[in-house]
PDB file of C-alpha atoms in Angstrom:
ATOM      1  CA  UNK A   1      86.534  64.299  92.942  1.00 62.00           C
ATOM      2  CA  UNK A   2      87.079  65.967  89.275  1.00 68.00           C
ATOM      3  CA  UNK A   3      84.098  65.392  86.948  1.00 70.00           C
ATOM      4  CA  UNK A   4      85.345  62.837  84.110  1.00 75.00           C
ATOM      5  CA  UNK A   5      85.808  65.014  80.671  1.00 79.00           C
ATOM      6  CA  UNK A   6      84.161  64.709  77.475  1.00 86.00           C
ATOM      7  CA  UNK A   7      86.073  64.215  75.192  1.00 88.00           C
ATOM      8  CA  UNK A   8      89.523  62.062  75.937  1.00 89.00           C
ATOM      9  CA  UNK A   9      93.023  63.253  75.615  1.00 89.00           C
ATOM     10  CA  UNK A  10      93.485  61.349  72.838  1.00 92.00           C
ATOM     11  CA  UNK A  11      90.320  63.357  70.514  1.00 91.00           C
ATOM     12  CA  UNK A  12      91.924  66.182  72.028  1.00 92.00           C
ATOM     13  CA  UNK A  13      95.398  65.716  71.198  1.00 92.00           C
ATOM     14  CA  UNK A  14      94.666  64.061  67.754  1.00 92.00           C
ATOM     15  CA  UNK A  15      91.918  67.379  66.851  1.00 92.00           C
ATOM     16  CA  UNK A  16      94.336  69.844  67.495  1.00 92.00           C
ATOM     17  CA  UNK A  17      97.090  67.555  65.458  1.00 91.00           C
ATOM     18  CA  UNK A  18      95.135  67.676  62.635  1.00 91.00           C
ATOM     19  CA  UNK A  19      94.301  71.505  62.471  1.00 91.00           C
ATOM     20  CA  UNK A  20      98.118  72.015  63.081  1.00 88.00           C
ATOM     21  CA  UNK A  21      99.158  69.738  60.179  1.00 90.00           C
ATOM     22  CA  UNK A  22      96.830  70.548  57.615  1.00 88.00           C
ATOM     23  CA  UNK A  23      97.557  72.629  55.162  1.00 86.00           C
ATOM     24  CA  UNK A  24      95.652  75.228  53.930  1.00 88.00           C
ATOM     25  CA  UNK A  25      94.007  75.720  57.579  1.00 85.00           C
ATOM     26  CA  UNK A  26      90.591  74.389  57.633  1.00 86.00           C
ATOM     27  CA  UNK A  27      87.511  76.404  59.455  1.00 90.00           C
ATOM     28  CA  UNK A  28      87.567  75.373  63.294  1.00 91.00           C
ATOM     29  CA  UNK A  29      83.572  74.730  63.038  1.00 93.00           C
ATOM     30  CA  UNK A  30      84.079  72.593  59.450  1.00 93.00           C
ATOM     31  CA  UNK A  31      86.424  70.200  60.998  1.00 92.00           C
ATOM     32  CA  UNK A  32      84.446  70.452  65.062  1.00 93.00           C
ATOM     33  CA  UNK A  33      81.497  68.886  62.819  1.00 93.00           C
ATOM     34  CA  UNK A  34      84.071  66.237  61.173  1.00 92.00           C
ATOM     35  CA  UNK A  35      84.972  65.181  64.769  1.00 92.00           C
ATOM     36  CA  UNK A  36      82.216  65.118  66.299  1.00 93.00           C
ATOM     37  CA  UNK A  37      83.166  67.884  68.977  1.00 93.00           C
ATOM     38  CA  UNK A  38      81.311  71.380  69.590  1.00 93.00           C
ATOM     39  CA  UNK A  39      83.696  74.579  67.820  1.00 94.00           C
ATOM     40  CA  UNK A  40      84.366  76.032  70.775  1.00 94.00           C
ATOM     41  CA  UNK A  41      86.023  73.144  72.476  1.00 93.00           C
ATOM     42  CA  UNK A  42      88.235  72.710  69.576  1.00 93.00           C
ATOM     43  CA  UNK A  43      89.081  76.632  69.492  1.00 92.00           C
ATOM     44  CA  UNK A  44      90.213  76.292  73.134  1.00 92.00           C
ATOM     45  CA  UNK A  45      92.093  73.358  72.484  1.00 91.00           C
ATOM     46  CA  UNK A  46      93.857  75.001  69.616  1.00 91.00           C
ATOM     47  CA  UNK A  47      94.182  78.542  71.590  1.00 89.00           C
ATOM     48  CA  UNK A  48      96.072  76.523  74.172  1.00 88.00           C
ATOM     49  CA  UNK A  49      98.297  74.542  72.256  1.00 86.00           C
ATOM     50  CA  UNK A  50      99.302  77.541  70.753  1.00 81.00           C
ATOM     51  CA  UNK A  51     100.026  79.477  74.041  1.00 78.00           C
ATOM     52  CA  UNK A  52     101.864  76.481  75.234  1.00 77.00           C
ATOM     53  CA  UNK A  53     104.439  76.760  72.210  1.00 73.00           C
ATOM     54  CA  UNK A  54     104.445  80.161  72.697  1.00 72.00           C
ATOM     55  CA  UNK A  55     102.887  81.240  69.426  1.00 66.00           C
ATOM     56  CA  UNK A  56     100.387  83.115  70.988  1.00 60.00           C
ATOM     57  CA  UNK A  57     100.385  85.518  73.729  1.00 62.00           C
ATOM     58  CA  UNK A  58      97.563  85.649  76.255  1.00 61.00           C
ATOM     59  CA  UNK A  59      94.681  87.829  76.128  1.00 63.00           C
ATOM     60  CA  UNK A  60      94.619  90.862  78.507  1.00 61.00           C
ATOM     61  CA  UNK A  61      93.996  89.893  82.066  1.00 60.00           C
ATOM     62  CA  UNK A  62      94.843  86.332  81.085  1.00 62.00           C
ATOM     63  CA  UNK A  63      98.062  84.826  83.434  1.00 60.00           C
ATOM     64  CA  UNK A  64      99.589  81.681  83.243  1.00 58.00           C
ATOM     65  CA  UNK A  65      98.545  80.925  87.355  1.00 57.00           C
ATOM     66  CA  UNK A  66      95.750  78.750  87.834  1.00 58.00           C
ATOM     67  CA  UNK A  67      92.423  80.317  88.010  1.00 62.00           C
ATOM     68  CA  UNK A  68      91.535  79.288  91.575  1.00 68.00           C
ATOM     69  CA  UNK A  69      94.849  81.427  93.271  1.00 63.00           C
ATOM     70  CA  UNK A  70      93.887  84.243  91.111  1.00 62.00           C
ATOM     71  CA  UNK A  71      90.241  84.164  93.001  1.00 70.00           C
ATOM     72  CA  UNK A  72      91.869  83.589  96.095  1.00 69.00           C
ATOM     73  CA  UNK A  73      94.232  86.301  95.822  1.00 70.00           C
ATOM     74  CA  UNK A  74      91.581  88.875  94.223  1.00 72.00           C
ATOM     75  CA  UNK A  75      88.882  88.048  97.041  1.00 74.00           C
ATOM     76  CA  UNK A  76      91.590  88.997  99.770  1.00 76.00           C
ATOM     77  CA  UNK A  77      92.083  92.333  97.953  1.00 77.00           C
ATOM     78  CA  UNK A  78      88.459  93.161  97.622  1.00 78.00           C
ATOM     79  CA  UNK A  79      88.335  91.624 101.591  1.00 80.00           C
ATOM     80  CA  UNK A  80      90.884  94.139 103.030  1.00 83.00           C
ATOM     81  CA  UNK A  81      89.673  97.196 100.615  1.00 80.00           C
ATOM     82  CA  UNK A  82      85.783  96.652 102.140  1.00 79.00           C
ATOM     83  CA  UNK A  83      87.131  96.559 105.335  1.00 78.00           C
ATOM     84  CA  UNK A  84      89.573  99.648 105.309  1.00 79.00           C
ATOM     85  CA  UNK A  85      86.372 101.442 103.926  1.00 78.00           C
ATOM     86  CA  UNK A  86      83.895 100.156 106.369  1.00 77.00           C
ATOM     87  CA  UNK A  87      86.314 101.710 108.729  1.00 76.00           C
ATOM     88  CA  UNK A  88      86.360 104.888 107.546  1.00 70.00           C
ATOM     89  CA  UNK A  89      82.901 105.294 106.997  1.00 68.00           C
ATOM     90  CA  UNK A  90      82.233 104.570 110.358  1.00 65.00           C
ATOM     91  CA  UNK A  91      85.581 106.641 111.762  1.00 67.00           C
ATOM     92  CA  UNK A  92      83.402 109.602 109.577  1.00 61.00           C
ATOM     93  CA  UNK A  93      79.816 109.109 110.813  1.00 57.00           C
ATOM     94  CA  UNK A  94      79.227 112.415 112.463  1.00 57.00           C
ATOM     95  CA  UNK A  95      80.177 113.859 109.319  1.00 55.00           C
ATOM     96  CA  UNK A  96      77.386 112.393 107.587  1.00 51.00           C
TER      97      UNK A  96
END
């Protein structure tokens, strides 16, 4: 079972709401304070929203597949590449 969030959808939804509409654009940590939420939960908020519109483009390294299949799929690689090693070290052992 998922751990229960911190903040609700709705602070979420209504934080990033605000940065979007205001105009000029306030500092993330000046209006975190005025919500009650730490900066860097807003800035991920807001960093998401905008990659979800398609404002912003993800970071190197960053894909749009859920983290868990990337492990997944990286640990096999690493998996087979230890093993095809392991084999040749031990297909070369007289040579060492």
């Amino acid at each position: 079972m998922a751990a229960p969030r911190k903040y609700s959808l709705e602070l979420r939804e209504r934080a990033v709401r605000m940065y979007r509409t205001s105009d000029p654009k306030p500092q993330i940590k000046k209006l975190a304070v005025e919500l009650g939420v730490h900066p860097e939960a807003l800035r991920g908020w807001i960093r998401r929203r905008l990659q979800d519109a398609g404002r912003r483009r993800l970071a190197a390294g960053q894909s749009r597949r859920p983290r868990s299949r990337q492990n997944r799929i990286g640990n096999a690689a690493a998996r087979r590449a230890a093993c095809a090693l392991s084999r040749v070290r031990h297909s070369n052992a007289w040579l060492w």
